Amino acid sequence: MFILTEQNSIACHFLQGLRDIQQQGDRLKFRRNMERLGEVMAYELSKSMAYQPLEITTPLAKTVSPRIENSPVIISVMRAAVPFYQGFINYFDEADSGFIGAYRNDNSDGKEVDITFSYLAAPSIEGREVILVDPMLATGKSLVTSVEQLLKNGTPKKVHIAAIIAAPEGVEYIQDSLNLPYEIWLGAMDEKLNDKAYIVPGLGDAGDLAFGPKL
């Protein structure tokens, strides 16, 4: 498991901007900070992929440069993931993309979280590396449900789960539930889930902060 903010970098500024209630009223900045973190995490994730040499010609000579063997499939869990996804697609600019509609229906005490899966538009993932992006990894149930639904489109070589903020309970649920090759890529690991299954300290509702409240 990779955690971006375990080492100090400019990415900590972007995450700070997402969390700070004094800055959250600026939706454009909020979306841009999510996109920036997507770009930084795409760069870090790219180091784990397979490369092959490619011969190119410069104005002066021929040379060899490494190139990713196979572009990944990037899956966005709508709606909150859209700016985060944009950061990934900015860097993996030859990737195929897919979109999932999955959201949780919370009961009053937060002890049980039911997931509603409503939409899937994705290419074949057979033998592909899949990057599943969702900014908040809380209970982990929506991500596990998303992976289960994606398997209708083939068996991936590996699934990379990318989130900006995670709770330990969600990571544990993924570890207990997935039986295929996967890696987890996080911006930060937070303290816990509260009694309503929201991440603490977290940042609030990423979808509402990015796009406005929903009915």
mmCIF file of C-alpha atoms in Angstrom:
data_model
loop_
_atom_site.group_PDB
_atom_site.id
_atom_site.type_symbol
_atom_site.label_atom_id
_atom_site.label_comp_id
_atom_site.label_asym_id
_atom_site.label_seq_id
_atom_site.Cartn_x
_atom_site.Cartn_y
_atom_site.Cartn_z
ATOM 1 C CA MET A 1 0.000 0.000 0.000
ATOM 2 C CA PHE A 2 1.335 3.404 -1.032
ATOM 3 C CA ILE A 3 0.480 6.514 1.031
ATOM 4 C CA LEU A 4 1.486 9.748 -0.684
ATOM 5 C CA THR A 5 1.636 12.020 2.355
ATOM 6 C CA GLU A 6 3.895 9.738 4.375
ATOM 7 C CA GLN A 7 6.635 11.838 2.781
ATOM 8 C CA ASN A 8 6.430 15.630 2.752
ATOM 9 C CA SER A 9 5.856 17.105 -0.695
ATOM 10 C CA ILE A 10 3.826 19.792 -2.450
ATOM 11 C CA ALA A 11 0.988 17.239 -2.563
ATOM 12 C CA CYS A 12 0.436 17.976 1.144
ATOM 13 C CA HIS A 13 -0.561 21.531 0.123
ATOM 14 C CA PHE A 14 -3.190 20.179 -2.269
ATOM 15 C CA LEU A 15 -4.640 17.891 0.401
ATOM 16 C CA GLN A 16 -4.610 20.723 2.930
ATOM 17 C CA GLY A 17 -6.641 22.822 0.488
ATOM 18 C CA LEU A 18 -9.244 20.059 0.221
ATOM 19 C CA ARG A 19 -9.599 19.659 3.983
ATOM 20 C CA ASP A 20 -9.540 23.292 5.119
ATOM 21 C CA ILE A 21 -13.082 24.513 5.753
ATOM 22 C CA GLN A 22 -11.886 28.064 5.076
ATOM 23 C CA GLN A 23 -11.013 27.103 1.494
ATOM 24 C CA GLN A 24 -13.812 24.664 0.698
ATOM 25 C CA GLY A 25 -16.204 27.360 -0.522
ATOM 26 C CA ASP A 26 -14.127 27.760 -3.692
ATOM 27 C CA ARG A 27 -15.440 24.893 -5.847
ATOM 28 C CA LEU A 28 -13.043 25.564 -8.701
ATOM 29 C CA LYS A 29 -10.044 25.355 -6.364
ATOM 30 C CA PHE A 30 -11.470 22.252 -4.703
ATOM 31 C CA ARG A 31 -11.834 20.476 -8.054
ATOM 32 C CA ARG A 32 -8.386 21.626 -9.143
ATOM 33 C CA ASN A 33 -6.760 20.275 -5.979
ATOM 34 C CA MET A 34 -8.442 16.916 -6.581
ATOM 35 C CA GLU A 35 -7.153 16.967 -10.144
ATOM 36 C CA ARG A 36 -3.642 17.848 -8.986
ATOM 37 C CA LEU A 37 -3.625 14.939 -6.538
ATOM 38 C CA GLY A 38 -4.818 12.673 -9.355
ATOM 39 C CA GLU A 39 -1.859 13.793 -11.449
ATOM 40 C CA VAL A 40 0.671 13.274 -8.643
ATOM 41 C CA MET A 41 -0.739 9.853 -7.794
ATOM 42 C CA ALA A 42 -0.829 8.848 -11.466
ATOM 43 C CA TYR A 43 2.880 9.689 -11.641
ATOM 44 C CA GLU A 44 3.641 7.578 -8.553
ATOM 45 C CA LEU A 45 1.503 4.678 -9.777
ATOM 46 C CA SER A 46 3.191 4.762 -13.192
ATOM 47 C CA LYS A 47 6.450 3.692 -11.540
ATOM 48 C CA SER A 48 4.913 0.286 -10.800
ATOM 49 C CA MET A 49 3.977 -0.498 -14.408
ATOM 50 C CA ALA A 50 5.853 -2.504 -17.037
ATOM 51 C CA TYR A 51 7.842 -0.624 -19.681
ATOM 52 C CA GLN A 52 9.455 -1.547 -22.953
ATOM 53 C CA PRO A 53 12.188 0.227 -24.956
ATOM 54 C CA LEU A 54 11.027 2.357 -27.865
ATOM 55 C CA GLU A 55 13.390 3.634 -30.530
ATOM 56 C CA ILE A 56 12.795 7.271 -31.474
ATOM 57 C CA THR A 57 14.531 9.754 -33.722
ATOM 58 C CA THR A 58 15.536 13.175 -32.456
ATOM 59 C CA PRO A 59 16.768 15.976 -34.759
ATOM 60 C CA LEU A 60 20.315 14.726 -34.052
ATOM 61 C CA ALA A 61 20.255 10.943 -33.654
ATOM 62 C CA LYS A 62 18.311 7.825 -32.860
ATOM 63 C CA THR A 63 17.846 6.918 -29.207
ATOM 64 C CA VAL A 64 15.844 4.561 -27.034
ATOM 65 C CA SER A 65 13.255 5.655 -24.490
ATOM 66 C CA PRO A 66 11.131 3.510 -22.125
ATOM 67 C CA ARG A 67 7.394 3.455 -22.799
ATOM 68 C CA ILE A 68 4.527 1.847 -20.877
ATOM 69 C CA GLU A 69 3.814 -1.547 -22.458
ATOM 70 C CA ASN A 70 0.037 -1.357 -22.153
ATOM 71 C CA SER A 71 -2.018 1.659 -21.156
ATOM 72 C CA PRO A 72 -4.376 1.024 -18.230
ATOM 73 C CA VAL A 73 -8.144 1.255 -18.059
ATOM 74 C CA ILE A 74 -9.169 4.084 -15.726
ATOM 75 C CA ILE A 75 -12.538 3.756 -14.008
ATOM 76 C CA SER A 76 -14.247 6.741 -12.380
ATOM 77 C CA VAL A 77 -16.816 6.179 -9.626
ATOM 78 C CA MET A 78 -19.255 9.029 -10.230
ATOM 79 C CA ARG A 79 -19.841 11.719 -9.276
ATOM 80 C CA ALA A 80 -17.237 12.650 -6.680
ATOM 81 C CA ALA A 81 -14.346 11.012 -8.547
ATOM 82 C CA VAL A 82 -14.658 13.083 -11.733
ATOM 83 C CA PRO A 83 -11.979 15.752 -10.926
ATOM 84 C CA PHE A 84 -9.692 13.116 -9.383
ATOM 85 C CA TYR A 85 -10.161 10.953 -12.490
ATOM 86 C CA GLN A 86 -9.278 13.929 -14.684
ATOM 87 C CA GLY A 87 -5.853 14.082 -13.048
ATOM 88 C CA PHE A 88 -5.213 10.436 -13.901
ATOM 89 C CA ILE A 89 -6.379 10.775 -17.491
ATOM 90 C CA ASN A 90 -4.200 13.894 -17.909
ATOM 91 C CA TYR A 91 -1.155 11.682 -17.338
ATOM 92 C CA PHE A 92 -2.332 8.338 -18.738
ATOM 93 C CA ASP A 93 -3.505 10.123 -21.853
ATOM 94 C CA GLU A 94 -3.759 6.983 -24.006
ATOM 95 C CA ALA A 95 -5.803 5.042 -21.451
ATOM 96 C CA ASP A 96 -9.271 3.658 -22.030
ATOM 97 C CA SER A 97 -11.892 4.841 -19.561
ATOM 98 C CA GLY A 98 -14.977 3.541 -17.836
ATOM 99 C CA PHE A 99 -17.620 5.016 -15.543
ATOM 100 C CA ILE A 100 -19.502 3.534 -12.608
ATOM 101 C CA GLY A 101 -22.485 4.821 -10.674
ATOM 102 C CA ALA A 102 -22.317 3.424 -7.140
ATOM 103 C CA TYR A 103 -23.408 5.147 -3.981
ATOM 104 C CA ARG A 104 -24.234 4.255 -0.424
ATOM 105 C CA ASN A 105 -27.591 4.354 1.307
ATOM 106 C CA ASP A 106 -26.890 5.022 4.980
ATOM 107 C CA ASN A 107 -29.197 3.969 7.764
ATOM 108 C CA SER A 108 -29.680 6.200 10.773
ATOM 109 C CA ASP A 109 -26.925 4.788 12.960
ATOM 110 C CA GLY A 110 -24.295 4.204 10.290
ATOM 111 C CA LYS A 111 -23.531 0.663 11.446
ATOM 112 C CA GLU A 112 -24.632 -0.833 8.151
ATOM 113 C CA VAL A 113 -24.041 0.786 4.780
ATOM 114 C CA ASP A 114 -25.907 -0.563 1.774
ATOM 115 C CA ILE A 115 -24.567 0.110 -1.715
ATOM 116 C CA THR A 116 -26.729 0.929 -4.711
ATOM 117 C CA PHE A 117 -25.094 0.122 -8.043
ATOM 118 C CA SER A 118 -26.840 1.967 -10.866
ATOM 119 C CA TYR A 119 -24.545 2.353 -13.890
ATOM 120 C CA LEU A 120 -21.608 0.741 -15.686
ATOM 121 C CA ALA A 121 -20.035 1.840 -18.953
ATOM 122 C CA ALA A 122 -16.583 0.311 -19.390
ATOM 123 C CA PRO A 123 -14.465 -1.441 -22.025
ATOM 124 C CA SER A 124 -13.131 -4.967 -21.748
ATOM 125 C CA ILE A 125 -10.700 -5.261 -18.843
ATOM 126 C CA GLU A 126 -9.499 -8.759 -19.767
ATOM 127 C CA GLY A 127 -5.772 -8.962 -18.981
ATOM 128 C CA ARG A 128 -5.586 -5.203 -18.399
ATOM 129 C CA GLU A 129 -4.353 -3.135 -15.484
ATOM 130 C CA VAL A 130 -7.338 -1.252 -14.088
ATOM 131 C CA ILE A 131 -7.130 1.953 -12.041
ATOM 132 C CA LEU A 132 -10.294 2.423 -10.000
ATOM 133 C CA VAL A 133 -10.473 6.003 -8.734
ATOM 134 C CA ASP A 134 -12.736 7.204 -5.928
ATOM 135 C CA PRO A 135 -11.610 10.074 -3.687
ATOM 136 C CA MET A 136 -12.975 8.734 -0.380
ATOM 137 C CA LEU A 137 -12.362 5.164 0.775
ATOM 138 C CA ALA A 138 -14.648 4.985 3.810
ATOM 139 C CA THR A 139 -16.272 1.589 4.380
ATOM 140 C CA GLY A 140 -14.764 0.150 1.185
ATOM 141 C CA LYS A 141 -18.098 -1.367 0.180
ATOM 142 C CA SER A 142 -18.694 0.772 -2.902
ATOM 143 C CA LEU A 143 -15.217 -0.032 -4.224
ATOM 144 C CA VAL A 144 -15.631 -3.770 -3.660
ATOM 145 C CA THR A 145 -19.057 -3.642 -5.335
ATOM 146 C CA SER A 146 -17.511 -1.727 -8.252
ATOM 147 C CA VAL A 147 -14.792 -4.349 -8.704
ATOM 148 C CA GLU A 148 -17.380 -7.154 -8.606
ATOM 149 C CA GLN A 149 -19.425 -5.430 -11.309
ATOM 150 C CA LEU A 150 -16.353 -4.734 -13.455
ATOM 151 C CA LEU A 151 -15.575 -8.461 -13.554
ATOM 152 C CA LYS A 152 -18.512 -8.794 -15.950
ATOM 153 C CA ASN A 153 -16.159 -7.153 -18.487
ATOM 154 C CA GLY A 154 -13.294 -9.617 -18.003
ATOM 155 C CA THR A 155 -10.596 -10.648 -15.564
ATOM 156 C CA PRO A 156 -8.005 -7.898 -15.056
ATOM 157 C CA LYS A 157 -4.291 -8.428 -14.708
ATOM 158 C CA LYS A 158 -4.346 -6.171 -11.633
ATOM 159 C CA VAL A 159 -6.623 -3.596 -10.019
ATOM 160 C CA HIS A 160 -5.144 -0.406 -8.618
ATOM 161 C CA ILE A 161 -7.464 1.239 -6.093
ATOM 162 C CA ALA A 162 -6.718 4.963 -5.825
ATOM 163 C CA ALA A 163 -8.242 7.230 -3.170
ATOM 164 C CA ILE A 164 -7.354 10.638 -1.783
ATOM 165 C CA ILE A 165 -8.336 9.803 1.811
ATOM 166 C CA ALA A 166 -9.020 6.412 3.403
ATOM 167 C CA ALA A 167 -10.140 5.033 6.740
ATOM 168 C CA PRO A 168 -8.435 1.939 8.181
ATOM 169 C CA GLU A 169 -11.786 0.137 8.311
ATOM 170 C CA GLY A 170 -12.261 0.554 4.560
ATOM 171 C CA VAL A 171 -8.779 -0.682 3.745
ATOM 172 C CA GLU A 172 -9.333 -3.713 5.978
ATOM 173 C CA TYR A 173 -12.648 -4.461 4.252
ATOM 174 C CA ILE A 174 -10.955 -4.410 0.841
ATOM 175 C CA GLN A 175 -8.179 -6.677 2.092
ATOM 176 C CA ASP A 176 -10.750 -9.125 3.424
ATOM 177 C CA SER A 177 -12.992 -9.024 0.348
ATOM 178 C CA LEU A 178 -10.886 -8.975 -2.824
ATOM 179 C CA ASN A 179 -9.492 -12.212 -4.216
ATOM 180 C CA LEU A 180 -7.552 -10.883 -7.189
ATOM 181 C CA PRO A 181 -4.243 -9.040 -7.639
ATOM 182 C CA TYR A 182 -4.604 -5.463 -6.402
ATOM 183 C CA GLU A 183 -2.680 -2.533 -4.968
ATOM 184 C CA ILE A 184 -3.973 0.380 -2.894
ATOM 185 C CA TRP A 185 -2.782 3.939 -3.549
ATOM 186 C CA LEU A 186 -3.750 6.600 -1.010
ATOM 187 C CA GLY A 187 -3.191 10.291 -0.527
ATOM 188 C CA ALA A 188 -3.604 9.912 3.238
ATOM 189 C CA MET A 189 -4.722 7.351 5.787
ATOM 190 C CA ASP A 190 -7.014 8.980 8.333
ATOM 191 C CA GLU A 191 -7.888 8.027 11.904
ATOM 192 C CA LYS A 192 -11.224 6.203 11.742
ATOM 193 C CA LEU A 193 -14.879 6.143 10.705
ATOM 194 C CA ASN A 194 -17.388 7.894 12.947
ATOM 195 C CA ASP A 195 -20.756 6.445 13.985
ATOM 196 C CA LYS A 196 -22.259 7.513 10.649
ATOM 197 C CA ALA A 197 -19.444 5.843 8.668
ATOM 198 C CA TYR A 198 -17.805 9.105 7.615
ATOM 199 C CA ILE A 199 -14.021 9.460 7.625
ATOM 200 C CA VAL A 200 -12.478 11.417 10.521
ATOM 201 C CA PRO A 201 -10.879 13.937 10.161
ATOM 202 C CA GLY A 202 -11.732 13.570 6.459
ATOM 203 C CA LEU A 203 -12.980 16.568 4.507
ATOM 204 C CA GLY A 204 -16.755 16.249 4.226
ATOM 205 C CA ASP A 205 -18.733 15.221 1.145
ATOM 206 C CA ALA A 206 -16.319 15.448 -1.792
ATOM 207 C CA GLY A 207 -19.077 15.346 -4.394
ATOM 208 C CA ASP A 208 -21.020 18.206 -2.802
ATOM 209 C CA LEU A 209 -17.883 20.288 -2.335
ATOM 210 C CA ALA A 210 -16.869 19.783 -5.961
ATOM 211 C CA PHE A 211 -20.270 20.202 -7.625
ATOM 212 C CA GLY A 212 -22.786 21.507 -5.084
ATOM 213 C CA PRO A 213 -25.374 19.769 -2.888
ATOM 214 C CA LYS A 214 -27.714 17.159 -4.310
ATOM 215 C CA LEU A 215 -31.325 16.360 -3.500
#
